Each structure stands twice: as structure tokens, then as C-alpha cells.
Amino acid sequence: MCAPCTVPDTSCWVIFQTVLTCCGSDLDGRILGAWPKGVLLDVQKFFQISDSHAGLLQTVFIGCLLLSAPVFGYLGDRHSRKATLSFGILLWSGAGLSSSFISPQYSWLFFLSRGVVGTGTASYSTIAPTILGDLFVKDQRTRVLAIFYIFIPVGSGLGYVLGSAVKELTGNWRWALRIMPCLEAVALVLLIVLVPDPPRGASEKQGESAVGGLRSSWSEDVRYLGRNRSFVWSTLGVTALAFVTGALGFWAPKFLFEARVVHGLQLPCFRQPCNSEDSLIFGALTVVTGIIGVILGAEASRRYKKVNSRAEPLVCASSLLAAAPCLYLALILAPTTLLASYVFLALGELLLSCNWAVVADILLSVVVPRCRGTAEALQITVGHILGDAGSPYLTGLISSALRARRPDSYLQRFLSLQQSFLCCAFAIVLGAGCFLMVALHLERDQAQTRQPGTGTPDGKDVDCKDGERQSLLSGTRASTENA
């Protein structure tokens, strides 16, 4: 059995390298992401698509991701996780490269390629955290998850920066999609060579043989997770968080661009290539606030956990309650003072980023090891289908509806997009309420996870058999020691 890493020896440094390799793969996926970051205006003009149809790019990506996530979760709980990850990287890198060669009359193919990228990304999003959960324990797991989830905002932010920089150097937004497969090939090699595939439950010292040889079915796993209140409420909290980050990630660069036009700092864009300075600024904000936020959230949770066992959900709820007014002020102040809008937007992003590693730690602590792949998949599926799958499209739809009733001017376009963003502030408050509900059930669900025989959640007969097997094993050990 691959023992969890508990001391800073040579093997731990090797595992640490593999964590960074996993993060590198995630960075590549985030840079390619759901749509070509930093070049949205150019893509809209190239394929001649409106705001509502542009938002549909994210919806197609997330839709395919959520349909694929349960499949990869099922495979990750039962087959080689490393092989599944490798297949996913090949799939999304190939789709991303091919999408850069699509001509404007075949815009539907571009939408389809975004969907294939989402399918490949699902393999990584569902399985990679479970590998880390089986390699590290307690405080060490919290720190490693913080390192891992730093690459969500870092990869997303670098997506804006790299996409915009490559477009500026080449004069063609297509090269923003062609540069990434080279990095993804390196990540794939490192994944195959360095990353271990530990037994499920290794960190809890209850590998697959320890929790019983009988395997629960997928439907039994789902029913178990549906009765796990901490998992259900944390999933709803993640959904609210995904709703907001999806809308911000898609529309914020355009919002900032139009704000600069309203203030007279930027000329309107009527033909490509459009100025990408706002994408670079937003990307830099996302990287910096993301790194600080993930570290701050993980460290606050780790320290507060020493005095309060419900620290993780309370940290999530507090950060979201603080983020809501920051985002609201960033939107309201944009027409009058751009600097204050940037400041509050940065604070809001920082507070939102405090949640990523902590949420993953909650899931790993309240779900039995043999169901974690399925749990990750369901959380991703629900979070995306009710969150960022529709939030960019909904935001664009509201913006288009408001604009249709107003005079055609840049100021009215900007105000329409600004007002469509306000629903995000309310979604953040709802997410905070969900994490407060997690705090009410966390200790009970963690205690149930540590009980023997919880790996097959739905059958009493199976639980009894597992209990008998555990008793026999304990009796055998006792007899051996007495002998």
C-alpha cells in the first residue's frame, strides 16, 4: 500500500513534485478553458455572434463537462486514475488545437470543439483531487490542496494574459489556441512519469481491502451522497460560487473595456483586433488575488480548525458574505470612478478565491474514499449545470434584453451589462447561507465517514458482512499477538 506522506523525507519531495505536475496540467486546462480568454471580442467579430450567443460558448463547454463528469467519476472509482487523466489531457488538447483552424462559416464547429474540451477537462477535475486525498492527510492535505487550487485562478488569469499576449505578437487570435498543446504535451509526459496512483483510501490507512471487498454500485453511491447533508449543502454553496465566477470570468474583461470607453480612456472597438489591455489587467488581478486568496483561505481554515472543528464551512461563509458587497460596489462605482471599481473587484476576487481549497477539503473529509470520485463528479455536475453553465448566457441574455429597450449608445450598452451583473451579488449571499448549513452537519458526517463499514452505503447486508469481516480480522490480529 502507498502510505500517506507524513514526514519530509525524499519520497515526500517526489510526491510534492507530482503535485506540481498535476497543477501544471490543470493550469494548461484552465488556460485553454471554456473559451479563448482575452480574445472574446475578436471571436465575436470573427464568427459574427451576439452577446447571448457568445455566452453560449461557456454553456456548451460546461454542458459537455457536466455530462462527462459522472462517467469519469465512475471510472476513477473503479479503474486506473492515471490512465483516465492521460486520456482527458489528450482529448482537450487535440480539440483546442483543431478549433484554431475553423473558418467563420462553420461557427457551429467552434462551439462543438468547446464541448469536446469540456469533456476532456472533466476527467481531470473529477479525479486529480482524489489522488491528492489519498497521498496526504490532515494539515498536510489542506496545504497541498491549497497549492493545487492556486492553479485555478493562476491558470485562468494566465489564460487572459497569455491569450492576449500571443494575439498581440502574432496579430491573430487563433495562435492563442495553438500555443497550448506544446505545454500540454509536457504536462502529459510528467503525469505519466512522476505521478503515482495510490490505492483508494491510502491516506486513511483503509485501502480497498480494508473497507471490504464488496463494491457498492453507482446508484448506491449516489443515494449515499444524497443523504450526506454536508456534501449536499457544500455542493449548493459551490454552485453559487461557480455561478458568480463563471459570469465574471466571461464578461468582466468586456465590462472593464466598456467602462474605459465610457470614461473616455479607450476608443470603441468596431473591427478586430480589439484592444486587449483590459484582459491583461483582469488576468493579472485574477492571478494575484487568486494566489493570495487560496493561501489565505487554506491557512485561516487550518489555524481556526484548532479551536473550532467547523472551521472550513465557517471560513467559506464568512469570505462569501464579505465578497458580496465588494462585488456590488465594484459594479456600482464603475461609471463614476474606475479606480475604486478595480479595487473592489480585486477584493471580491480575493475573497471568492478563499473557498477553492477549503471546499475540496470539506468533500474529502465527509465522503468515504471509495465514493470520492463520484462525489467530485456530482459536485462538478451540479455546480456547473446550475452555476457557470448558464450564468454567462443568462448575463448576456439580460444585457441584450435591457439594451433592446434603450437607445443604441456605448453608455447604454455598458449600463445594460452592469445591471445584468447585479444578480451575482445575490448569488454570493445564497452561497454563504449554504456553507452555514454545512457547519451544522459537518461533525456528524465526518464521524460517520470514519466508522468501519461505511464504504457500501446502501445495503444493510453488505454493511453486516463488512462488519463481520472487520471483526474476524481484528480477532486474527489479537490471536497472533497472544501467540
Tab-separated table of C-alpha atoms in Angstrom:
chain	number	residue	atom	x	y	z
A	1	MET	CA	0.000	0.000	0.000
A	2	CYS	CA	1.175	3.520	-0.756
A	3	ALA	CA	1.377	5.135	2.684
A	4	PRO	CA	0.367	8.761	3.087
A	5	CYS	CA	3.116	11.307	3.156
A	6	THR	CA	3.658	12.321	6.786
A	7	VAL	CA	7.320	13.311	7.083
A	8	PRO	CA	9.524	15.500	4.885
A	9	ASP	CA	11.711	12.686	3.504
A	10	THR	CA	12.889	12.116	-0.059
A	11	SER	CA	9.675	10.350	-1.099
A	12	CYS	CA	7.678	13.345	0.077
A	13	TRP	CA	9.661	15.634	-2.203
A	14	VAL	CA	8.945	13.293	-5.114
A	15	ILE	CA	5.245	13.408	-4.272
A	16	PHE	CA	5.445	17.180	-3.971
A	17	GLN	CA	6.862	17.275	-7.483
A	18	THR	CA	3.976	15.167	-8.711
A	19	VAL	CA	1.516	17.568	-7.094
A	20	LEU	CA	3.094	20.413	-9.026
A	21	THR	CA	2.866	18.274	-12.157
A	22	CYS	CA	-0.870	17.792	-11.528
A	23	CYS	CA	-1.176	21.533	-11.017
A	24	GLY	CA	0.700	22.159	-14.262
A	25	SER	CA	-1.770	20.002	-16.120
A	26	ASP	CA	-4.642	21.895	-14.510
A	27	LEU	CA	-3.041	25.195	-15.474
A	28	ASP	CA	-2.955	24.077	-19.110
A	29	GLY	CA	-6.589	23.100	-18.983
A	30	ARG	CA	-7.616	26.375	-17.371
A	31	ILE	CA	-5.676	28.446	-19.903
A	32	LEU	CA	-7.417	26.698	-22.767
A	33	GLY	CA	-10.550	26.633	-20.707
A	34	ALA	CA	-14.101	27.119	-21.796
A	35	TRP	CA	-13.421	29.867	-24.310
A	36	PRO	CA	-10.429	31.779	-25.725
A	37	LYS	CA	-9.731	34.147	-22.855
A	38	GLY	CA	-8.542	37.621	-23.704
A	39	VAL	CA	-9.853	37.400	-27.281
A	40	LEU	CA	-13.624	37.272	-26.781
A	41	LEU	CA	-14.273	40.458	-28.750
A	42	ASP	CA	-12.230	39.123	-31.678
A	43	VAL	CA	-14.068	35.790	-31.604
A	44	GLN	CA	-17.437	37.571	-31.592
A	45	LYS	CA	-16.489	39.649	-34.599
A	46	PHE	CA	-14.828	36.772	-36.469
A	47	PHE	CA	-17.848	34.465	-36.173
A	48	GLN	CA	-20.360	37.373	-36.044
A	49	ILE	CA	-22.102	36.256	-32.849
A	50	SER	CA	-24.076	38.366	-30.335
A	51	ASP	CA	-23.571	38.625	-26.581
A	52	SER	CA	-26.158	35.920	-25.861
A	53	HIS	CA	-24.603	33.502	-28.367
A	54	ALA	CA	-21.104	34.331	-27.116
A	55	GLY	CA	-22.219	33.384	-23.614
A	56	LEU	CA	-23.384	30.090	-25.105
A	57	LEU	CA	-19.717	29.148	-25.696
A	58	GLN	CA	-19.300	28.747	-21.944
A	59	THR	CA	-22.623	26.932	-21.691
A	60	VAL	CA	-21.602	24.359	-24.310
A	61	PHE	CA	-18.261	23.778	-22.593
A	62	ILE	CA	-19.817	23.330	-19.164
A	63	GLY	CA	-22.688	21.270	-20.527
A	64	CYS	CA	-20.335	18.681	-22.005
A	65	LEU	CA	-18.179	18.762	-18.876
A	66	LEU	CA	-21.120	18.025	-16.602
A	67	LEU	CA	-22.381	15.224	-18.836
A	68	SER	CA	-18.916	13.633	-18.846
A	69	ALA	CA	-18.031	14.148	-15.178
A	70	PRO	CA	-20.203	11.300	-13.792
A	71	VAL	CA	-18.679	8.915	-16.335
A	72	PHE	CA	-15.134	9.845	-15.361
A	73	GLY	CA	-16.070	9.764	-11.681
A	74	TYR	CA	-17.350	6.204	-12.096
A	75	LEU	CA	-14.181	5.180	-13.965
A	76	GLY	CA	-11.952	6.931	-11.431
A	77	ASP	CA	-13.515	4.978	-8.546
A	78	ARG	CA	-13.042	1.635	-10.300
A	79	HIS	CA	-10.145	1.806	-12.798
A	80	SER	CA	-6.690	3.354	-13.258
A	81	ARG	CA	-6.891	7.042	-12.436
A	82	LYS	CA	-3.632	7.876	-14.184
A	83	ALA	CA	-4.799	6.341	-17.482
A	84	THR	CA	-8.060	8.263	-17.301
A	85	LEU	CA	-6.239	11.550	-16.685
A	86	SER	CA	-3.921	10.927	-19.638
A	87	PHE	CA	-6.859	10.296	-21.944
A	88	GLY	CA	-8.516	13.523	-20.794
A	89	ILE	CA	-5.427	15.650	-21.485
A	90	LEU	CA	-5.100	14.189	-24.989
A	91	LEU	CA	-8.757	14.880	-25.684
A	92	TRP	CA	-8.871	18.522	-24.635
A	93	SER	CA	-5.517	19.462	-26.174
A	94	GLY	CA	-6.478	17.944	-29.537
A	95	ALA	CA	-9.829	19.706	-29.542
A	96	GLY	CA	-8.268	23.035	-28.614
A	97	LEU	CA	-5.695	22.818	-31.388
A	98	SER	CA	-8.231	21.836	-34.038
A	99	SER	CA	-10.587	24.680	-33.078
A	100	SER	CA	-7.995	27.239	-34.202
A	101	PHE	CA	-8.367	26.124	-37.837
A	102	ILE	CA	-12.162	26.558	-38.132
A	103	SER	CA	-13.352	29.036	-40.773
A	104	PRO	CA	-16.055	31.636	-39.983
A	105	GLN	CA	-18.831	29.890	-41.952
A	106	TYR	CA	-18.514	26.846	-39.671
A	107	SER	CA	-19.055	28.584	-36.353
A	108	TRP	CA	-21.038	25.567	-35.100
A	109	LEU	CA	-17.811	23.544	-35.237
A	110	PHE	CA	-16.172	26.064	-32.937
A	111	PHE	CA	-18.991	25.556	-30.438
A	112	LEU	CA	-18.603	21.788	-30.811
A	113	SER	CA	-14.852	21.950	-30.154
A	114	ARG	CA	-15.520	23.839	-26.905
A	115	GLY	CA	-17.739	20.952	-25.889
A	116	VAL	CA	-15.015	18.390	-26.571
A	117	VAL	CA	-12.583	20.459	-24.495
A	118	GLY	CA	-15.123	20.322	-21.666
A	119	THR	CA	-15.337	16.544	-21.951
A	120	GLY	CA	-11.566	16.194	-21.625
A	121	THR	CA	-11.390	18.628	-18.728
A	122	ALA	CA	-13.991	16.579	-16.814
A	123	SER	CA	-11.508	13.738	-16.387
A	124	TYR	CA	-9.027	15.978	-14.623
A	125	SER	CA	-11.491	17.914	-12.479
A	126	THR	CA	-13.069	14.763	-11.046
A	127	ILE	CA	-10.049	12.529	-10.466
A	128	ALA	CA	-6.994	14.671	-9.629
A	129	PRO	CA	-8.246	15.848	-6.178
A	130	THR	CA	-8.974	12.248	-5.145
A	131	ILE	CA	-5.356	11.254	-5.869
A	132	LEU	CA	-4.122	14.068	-3.625
A	133	GLY	CA	-6.628	12.998	-0.983
A	134	ASP	CA	-5.039	9.537	-0.955
A	135	LEU	CA	-1.488	10.877	-0.720
A	136	PHE	CA	-1.790	13.384	2.131
A	137	VAL	CA	-3.584	13.681	5.474
A	138	LYS	CA	-4.870	16.383	7.860
A	139	ASP	CA	-2.956	19.694	7.781
A	140	GLN	CA	-0.675	18.433	5.035
A	141	ARG	CA	-3.688	17.703	2.841
A	142	THR	CA	-5.002	21.234	3.412
A	143	ARG	CA	-1.675	22.738	2.345
A	144	VAL	CA	-1.364	20.519	-0.735
A	145	LEU	CA	-4.924	21.286	-1.797
A	146	ALA	CA	-4.088	24.971	-1.430
A	147	ILE	CA	-1.134	24.511	-3.800
A	148	PHE	CA	-3.328	22.559	-6.186
A	149	TYR	CA	-6.206	25.047	-6.217
A	150	ILE	CA	-3.910	28.039	-6.581
A	151	PHE	CA	-3.710	26.976	-10.209
A	152	ILE	CA	-7.417	27.639	-10.758
A	153	PRO	CA	-7.008	31.427	-10.569
A	154	VAL	CA	-3.405	31.299	-11.796
A	155	GLY	CA	-4.311	29.248	-14.847
A	156	SER	CA	-7.407	31.328	-15.500
A	157	GLY	CA	-5.520	34.594	-15.126
A	158	LEU	CA	-2.612	33.429	-17.246
A	159	GLY	CA	-5.189	32.417	-19.830
A	160	TYR	CA	-6.130	36.075	-20.227
A	161	VAL	CA	-2.520	37.226	-20.178
A	162	LEU	CA	-1.122	34.559	-22.488
A	163	GLY	CA	-4.072	34.704	-24.865
A	164	SER	CA	-3.822	38.478	-25.153
A	165	ALA	CA	-0.012	38.488	-25.424
A	166	VAL	CA	0.085	35.843	-28.151
A	167	LYS	CA	-2.623	37.680	-30.089
A	168	GLU	CA	-0.678	40.939	-29.871
A	169	LEU	CA	2.565	39.289	-31.025
A	170	THR	CA	1.033	37.404	-33.933
A	171	GLY	CA	-1.860	39.709	-34.836
A	172	ASN	CA	-4.150	36.662	-34.927
A	173	TRP	CA	-6.252	35.375	-32.015
A	174	ARG	CA	-6.057	31.801	-33.394
A	175	TRP	CA	-2.467	31.458	-32.168
A	176	ALA	CA	-3.740	31.834	-28.600
A	177	LEU	CA	-5.219	28.349	-29.057
A	178	ARG	CA	-2.237	26.848	-30.898
A	179	ILE	CA	0.431	27.570	-28.291
A	180	MET	CA	-1.056	25.420	-25.538
A	181	PRO	CA	-0.792	21.850	-26.956
A	182	CYS	CA	3.008	22.063	-26.616
A	183	LEU	CA	2.736	22.749	-22.880
A	184	GLU	CA	0.055	20.097	-22.517
A	185	ALA	CA	2.342	17.501	-24.101
A	186	VAL	CA	4.989	18.268	-21.475
A	187	ALA	CA	2.387	18.012	-18.698
A	188	LEU	CA	1.216	14.653	-20.053
A	189	VAL	CA	4.752	13.228	-20.022
A	190	LEU	CA	5.329	14.439	-16.464
A	191	LEU	CA	1.993	12.999	-15.400
A	192	ILE	CA	2.862	9.561	-16.764
A	193	VAL	CA	6.427	9.542	-15.401
A	194	LEU	CA	6.053	11.178	-11.973
A	195	VAL	CA	2.522	10.973	-10.629
A	196	PRO	CA	1.747	7.861	-8.509
A	197	ASP	CA	-1.647	6.152	-8.463
A	198	PRO	CA	-2.143	5.229	-4.776
A	199	PRO	CA	-4.768	2.762	-3.512
A	200	ARG	CA	-8.092	4.388	-2.705
A	201	GLY	CA	-8.250	5.279	0.985
A	202	ALA	CA	-4.476	5.070	1.438
A	203	SER	CA	-4.297	8.312	3.433
A	204	GLU	CA	-6.789	6.980	5.982
A	205	LYS	CA	-4.907	3.650	6.120
A	206	GLN	CA	-8.008	1.898	4.894
A	207	GLY	CA	-7.236	0.732	1.401
A	208	GLU	CA	-9.733	-1.125	-0.707
A	209	SER	CA	-9.077	-4.385	1.108
A	210	ALA	CA	-9.612	-2.708	4.472
A	211	VAL	CA	-13.059	-1.347	3.732
A	212	GLY	CA	-14.372	-4.570	2.288
A	213	GLY	CA	-14.044	-6.425	-0.960
A	214	LEU	CA	-17.679	-5.927	-1.997
A	215	ARG	CA	-18.092	-2.985	-4.313
A	216	SER	CA	-21.131	-0.708	-3.998
A	217	SER	CA	-22.969	0.151	-7.200
A	218	TRP	CA	-23.040	3.635	-8.708
A	219	SER	CA	-26.696	4.099	-7.720
A	220	GLU	CA	-25.873	3.146	-4.113
A	221	ASP	CA	-23.053	5.688	-4.090
A	222	VAL	CA	-25.402	8.392	-5.363
A	223	ARG	CA	-28.041	7.585	-2.738
A	224	TYR	CA	-25.393	7.693	-0.019
A	225	LEU	CA	-24.190	11.097	-1.214
A	226	GLY	CA	-27.776	12.367	-1.399
A	227	ARG	CA	-28.201	11.565	2.294
A	228	ASN	CA	-24.872	13.190	3.199
A	229	ARG	CA	-26.093	16.659	4.214
A	230	SER	CA	-22.644	18.228	4.408
A	231	PHE	CA	-21.965	17.122	0.843
A	232	VAL	CA	-25.357	18.353	-0.407
A	233	TRP	CA	-25.118	21.803	1.171
A	234	SER	CA	-21.456	22.274	0.201
A	235	THR	CA	-22.378	21.360	-3.380
A	236	LEU	CA	-25.064	24.051	-3.384
A	237	GLY	CA	-22.514	26.520	-2.000
A	238	VAL	CA	-20.072	25.605	-4.758
A	239	THR	CA	-22.897	26.091	-7.268
A	240	ALA	CA	-23.421	29.681	-6.138
A	241	LEU	CA	-19.673	30.280	-6.284
A	242	ALA	CA	-19.469	28.802	-9.786
A	243	PHE	CA	-22.390	30.964	-10.947
A	244	VAL	CA	-20.526	34.113	-9.958
A	245	THR	CA	-17.048	33.135	-11.149
A	246	GLY	CA	-18.446	31.911	-14.470
A	247	ALA	CA	-20.193	35.206	-15.171
A	248	LEU	CA	-17.221	37.274	-14.001
A	249	GLY	CA	-14.660	35.239	-15.921
A	250	PHE	CA	-16.594	35.558	-19.158
A	251	TRP	CA	-17.864	39.136	-19.085
A	252	ALA	CA	-15.526	41.094	-16.778
A	253	PRO	CA	-12.912	41.939	-19.466
A	254	LYS	CA	-15.641	43.313	-21.756
A	255	PHE	CA	-17.232	45.157	-18.823
A	256	LEU	CA	-13.918	46.814	-17.978
A	257	PHE	CA	-13.303	47.654	-21.651
A	258	GLU	CA	-16.678	49.371	-21.988
A	259	ALA	CA	-16.122	51.186	-18.670
A	260	ARG	CA	-12.918	52.642	-20.088
A	261	VAL	CA	-14.814	53.734	-23.213
A	262	VAL	CA	-17.448	55.459	-21.066
A	263	HIS	CA	-14.696	57.304	-19.147
A	264	GLY	CA	-13.075	58.389	-22.420
A	265	LEU	CA	-9.917	56.380	-21.791
A	266	GLN	CA	-10.451	53.993	-24.694
A	267	LEU	CA	-11.878	54.218	-28.213
A	268	PRO	CA	-14.746	51.859	-29.114
A	269	CYS	CA	-13.840	48.689	-30.988
A	270	PHE	CA	-15.612	48.282	-34.332
A	271	ARG	CA	-13.303	45.769	-36.004
A	272	GLN	CA	-10.722	43.222	-34.899
A	273	PRO	CA	-8.171	43.043	-33.445
A	274	CYS	CA	-9.625	44.776	-30.364
A	275	ASN	CA	-7.506	46.248	-27.601
A	276	SER	CA	-6.739	43.539	-25.040
A	277	GLU	CA	-5.368	45.746	-22.250
A	278	ASP	CA	-8.403	45.079	-20.050
A	279	SER	CA	-7.964	41.335	-20.453
A	280	LEU	CA	-4.367	41.698	-19.314
A	281	ILE	CA	-5.411	43.789	-16.299
A	282	PHE	CA	-8.179	41.396	-15.312
A	283	GLY	CA	-5.870	38.433	-15.829
A	284	ALA	CA	-3.218	39.966	-13.585
A	285	LEU	CA	-5.852	40.692	-10.916
A	286	THR	CA	-7.102	37.109	-11.129
A	287	VAL	CA	-3.598	35.652	-10.736
A	288	VAL	CA	-2.548	37.827	-7.799
A	289	THR	CA	-5.822	37.737	-5.874
A	290	GLY	CA	-6.216	34.040	-6.615
A	291	ILE	CA	-2.842	33.101	-5.142
A	292	ILE	CA	-3.366	35.254	-2.059
A	293	GLY	CA	-6.974	34.146	-1.633
A	294	VAL	CA	-6.340	30.407	-1.847
A	295	ILE	CA	-3.417	30.600	0.593
A	296	LEU	CA	-5.342	32.883	2.939
A	297	GLY	CA	-8.424	30.653	2.957
A	298	ALA	CA	-6.475	27.426	3.491
A	299	GLU	CA	-4.311	28.907	6.242
A	300	ALA	CA	-7.283	30.510	8.019
A	301	SER	CA	-9.106	27.180	7.905
A	302	ARG	CA	-6.075	25.258	9.175
A	303	ARG	CA	-5.472	27.599	12.103
A	304	TYR	CA	-9.130	28.089	13.033
A	305	LYS	CA	-9.679	24.319	12.947
A	306	LYS	CA	-7.503	24.020	16.053
A	307	VAL	CA	-10.143	25.847	18.115
A	308	ASN	CA	-13.287	25.093	16.108
A	309	SER	CA	-13.899	21.802	14.304
A	310	ARG	CA	-16.384	23.551	11.976
A	311	ALA	CA	-13.739	25.946	10.701
A	312	GLU	CA	-13.913	25.052	6.982
A	313	PRO	CA	-17.573	25.933	6.267
A	314	LEU	CA	-17.415	28.979	8.539
A	315	VAL	CA	-14.404	30.327	6.626
A	316	CYS	CA	-16.262	29.780	3.330
A	317	ALA	CA	-19.416	31.508	4.579
A	318	SER	CA	-17.508	34.473	6.008
A	319	SER	CA	-15.489	35.056	2.842
A	320	LEU	CA	-18.620	34.952	0.660
A	321	LEU	CA	-20.538	37.339	2.917
A	322	ALA	CA	-17.620	39.768	2.661
A	323	ALA	CA	-17.314	39.299	-1.132
A	324	ALA	CA	-20.945	40.235	-1.911
A	325	PRO	CA	-20.711	43.961	-1.014
A	326	CYS	CA	-17.301	44.199	-2.690
A	327	LEU	CA	-18.689	42.971	-5.999
A	328	TYR	CA	-21.764	45.209	-5.671
A	329	LEU	CA	-19.611	48.293	-5.078
A	330	ALA	CA	-17.292	47.361	-7.963
A	331	LEU	CA	-20.277	47.379	-10.316
A	332	ILE	CA	-21.999	50.484	-8.946
A	333	LEU	CA	-18.843	52.626	-8.825
A	334	ALA	CA	-17.612	51.723	-12.329
A	335	PRO	CA	-19.418	54.595	-14.150
A	336	THR	CA	-18.111	57.218	-11.708
A	337	THR	CA	-14.663	56.107	-10.511
A	338	LEU	CA	-12.828	53.380	-12.345
A	339	LEU	CA	-10.020	53.050	-9.775
A	340	ALA	CA	-12.424	52.256	-6.932
A	341	SER	CA	-14.165	49.722	-9.155
A	342	TYR	CA	-10.869	47.920	-9.784
A	343	VAL	CA	-10.064	47.923	-6.050
A	344	PHE	CA	-13.390	46.403	-5.007
A	345	LEU	CA	-13.284	43.932	-7.894
A	346	ALA	CA	-9.861	42.761	-6.718
A	347	LEU	CA	-11.105	42.414	-3.118
A	348	GLY	CA	-14.122	40.455	-4.304
A	349	GLU	CA	-11.988	38.075	-6.361
A	350	LEU	CA	-9.625	37.577	-3.432
A	351	LEU	CA	-12.482	36.653	-1.091
A	352	LEU	CA	-14.047	34.310	-3.645
A	353	SER	CA	-10.707	32.535	-4.100
A	354	CYS	CA	-10.545	31.782	-0.366
A	355	ASN	CA	-13.040	28.969	-0.919
A	356	TRP	CA	-11.458	26.652	-3.515
A	357	ALA	CA	-9.073	24.577	-1.388
A	358	VAL	CA	-11.335	24.646	1.660
A	359	VAL	CA	-14.329	23.278	-0.268
A	360	ALA	CA	-12.218	20.394	-1.577
A	361	ASP	CA	-11.041	19.626	1.962
A	362	ILE	CA	-14.664	19.520	3.144
A	363	LEU	CA	-15.583	16.962	0.478
A	364	LEU	CA	-12.618	14.708	1.229
A	365	SER	CA	-13.416	14.760	4.958
A	366	VAL	CA	-17.140	13.921	4.745
A	367	VAL	CA	-17.146	11.307	1.941
A	368	VAL	CA	-15.800	7.752	2.213
A	369	PRO	CA	-12.732	7.070	-0.003
A	370	ARG	CA	-14.402	4.636	-2.383
A	371	CYS	CA	-17.041	7.238	-3.370
A	372	ARG	CA	-14.840	10.304	-3.713
A	373	GLY	CA	-14.520	10.176	-7.485
A	374	THR	CA	-18.296	10.013	-7.824
A	375	ALA	CA	-18.675	12.776	-5.222
A	376	GLU	CA	-16.281	15.056	-7.130
A	377	ALA	CA	-18.160	14.304	-10.341
A	378	LEU	CA	-21.584	15.044	-8.859
A	379	GLN	CA	-20.383	18.240	-7.232
A	380	ILE	CA	-18.888	19.383	-10.524
A	381	THR	CA	-22.013	18.394	-12.454
A	382	VAL	CA	-24.470	20.133	-10.137
A	383	GLY	CA	-22.195	23.134	-9.627
A	384	HIS	CA	-21.743	23.679	-13.331
A	385	ILE	CA	-25.235	22.906	-14.580
A	386	LEU	CA	-26.813	25.282	-12.068
A	387	GLY	CA	-23.811	27.610	-11.911
A	388	ASP	CA	-21.394	28.667	-14.630
A	389	ALA	CA	-23.041	26.653	-17.410
A	390	GLY	CA	-25.832	29.181	-17.558
A	391	SER	CA	-24.550	32.295	-15.807
A	392	PRO	CA	-22.618	33.758	-18.793
A	393	TYR	CA	-25.566	33.069	-21.099
A	394	LEU	CA	-28.071	34.449	-18.566
A	395	THR	CA	-25.950	37.557	-18.018
A	396	GLY	CA	-25.632	38.123	-21.764
A	397	LEU	CA	-29.346	37.493	-22.269
A	398	ILE	CA	-30.327	40.031	-19.615
A	399	SER	CA	-27.851	42.515	-21.086
A	400	SER	CA	-29.279	42.067	-24.593
A	401	ALA	CA	-32.862	42.393	-23.299
A	402	LEU	CA	-32.071	45.607	-21.427
A	403	ARG	CA	-30.175	47.016	-24.397
A	404	ALA	CA	-33.091	46.368	-26.767
A	405	ARG	CA	-35.244	48.817	-24.787
A	406	ARG	CA	-32.663	51.597	-24.701
A	407	PRO	CA	-31.016	53.977	-27.165
A	408	ASP	CA	-28.078	52.474	-29.059
A	409	SER	CA	-25.078	54.074	-27.364
A	410	TYR	CA	-21.958	52.820	-25.623
A	411	LEU	CA	-23.179	54.229	-22.303
A	412	GLN	CA	-26.443	52.294	-22.513
A	413	ARG	CA	-24.604	49.129	-23.569
A	414	PHE	CA	-22.346	49.477	-20.572
A	415	LEU	CA	-25.226	50.127	-18.163
A	416	SER	CA	-27.107	47.109	-19.521
A	417	LEU	CA	-24.147	44.833	-18.849
A	418	GLN	CA	-23.581	46.438	-15.446
A	419	GLN	CA	-27.169	45.831	-14.314
A	420	SER	CA	-27.181	42.269	-15.608
A	421	PHE	CA	-24.205	41.593	-13.306
A	422	LEU	CA	-26.100	42.544	-10.133
A	423	CYS	CA	-27.659	39.078	-9.793
A	424	CYS	CA	-24.175	37.779	-8.929
A	425	ALA	CA	-24.134	39.657	-5.619
A	426	PHE	CA	-27.346	37.904	-4.534
A	427	ALA	CA	-25.969	34.514	-5.614
A	428	ILE	CA	-22.947	35.046	-3.361
A	429	VAL	CA	-25.188	35.623	-0.313
A	430	LEU	CA	-27.123	32.422	-1.072
A	431	GLY	CA	-23.831	30.533	-1.252
A	432	ALA	CA	-22.815	31.837	2.177
A	433	GLY	CA	-26.088	30.538	3.616
A	434	CYS	CA	-25.390	27.080	2.167
A	435	PHE	CA	-21.996	26.896	3.890
A	436	LEU	CA	-23.594	27.897	7.188
A	437	MET	CA	-25.843	24.859	6.760
A	438	VAL	CA	-22.734	22.719	6.189
A	439	ALA	CA	-21.414	23.859	9.568
A	440	LEU	CA	-24.499	22.384	11.249
A	441	HIS	CA	-23.897	18.875	9.871
A	442	LEU	CA	-20.121	18.691	9.394
A	443	GLU	CA	-19.069	16.923	12.604
A	444	ARG	CA	-21.733	14.232	12.323
A	445	ASP	CA	-20.875	13.420	8.701
A	446	GLN	CA	-17.139	13.352	9.446
A	447	ALA	CA	-17.747	10.907	12.294
A	448	GLN	CA	-19.820	8.631	10.042
A	449	THR	CA	-17.056	8.644	7.429
A	450	ARG	CA	-14.537	7.348	9.977
A	451	GLN	CA	-16.782	4.461	11.035
A	452	PRO	CA	-15.919	0.995	9.614
A	453	GLY	CA	-18.341	-0.478	7.095
A	454	THR	CA	-19.383	2.835	5.556
A	455	GLY	CA	-17.870	2.083	2.164
A	456	THR	CA	-21.013	0.331	0.893
A	457	PRO	CA	-23.587	2.861	1.925
A	458	ASP	CA	-26.909	1.408	0.879
A	459	GLY	CA	-27.140	-2.230	1.813
A	460	LYS	CA	-27.556	-3.428	5.396
A	461	ASP	CA	-26.500	-6.923	4.445
A	462	VAL	CA	-23.315	-5.624	2.899
A	463	ASP	CA	-22.599	-3.491	5.973
A	464	CYS	CA	-23.093	-6.519	8.222
A	465	LYS	CA	-20.754	-8.593	6.104
A	466	ASP	CA	-18.151	-5.862	6.173
A	467	GLY	CA	-18.545	-5.615	9.962
A	468	GLU	CA	-18.115	-9.349	10.349
A	469	ARG	CA	-15.031	-9.238	8.135
A	470	GLN	CA	-13.547	-6.430	10.233
A	471	SER	CA	-14.263	-8.407	13.443
A	472	LEU	CA	-12.628	-11.507	12.037
A	473	LEU	CA	-9.568	-9.502	11.012
A	474	SER	CA	-9.351	-7.943	14.470
A	475	GLY	CA	-9.720	-11.355	16.120
A	476	THR	CA	-6.998	-12.798	13.934
A	477	ARG	CA	-4.624	-9.989	14.856
A	478	ALA	CA	-5.377	-10.457	18.569
A	479	SER	CA	-4.772	-14.217	18.371
A	480	THR	CA	-1.481	-13.682	16.629
A	481	GLU	CA	-0.315	-11.213	19.243
A	482	ASN	CA	-1.290	-13.550	22.130
A	483	ALA	CA	0.523	-16.419	20.444
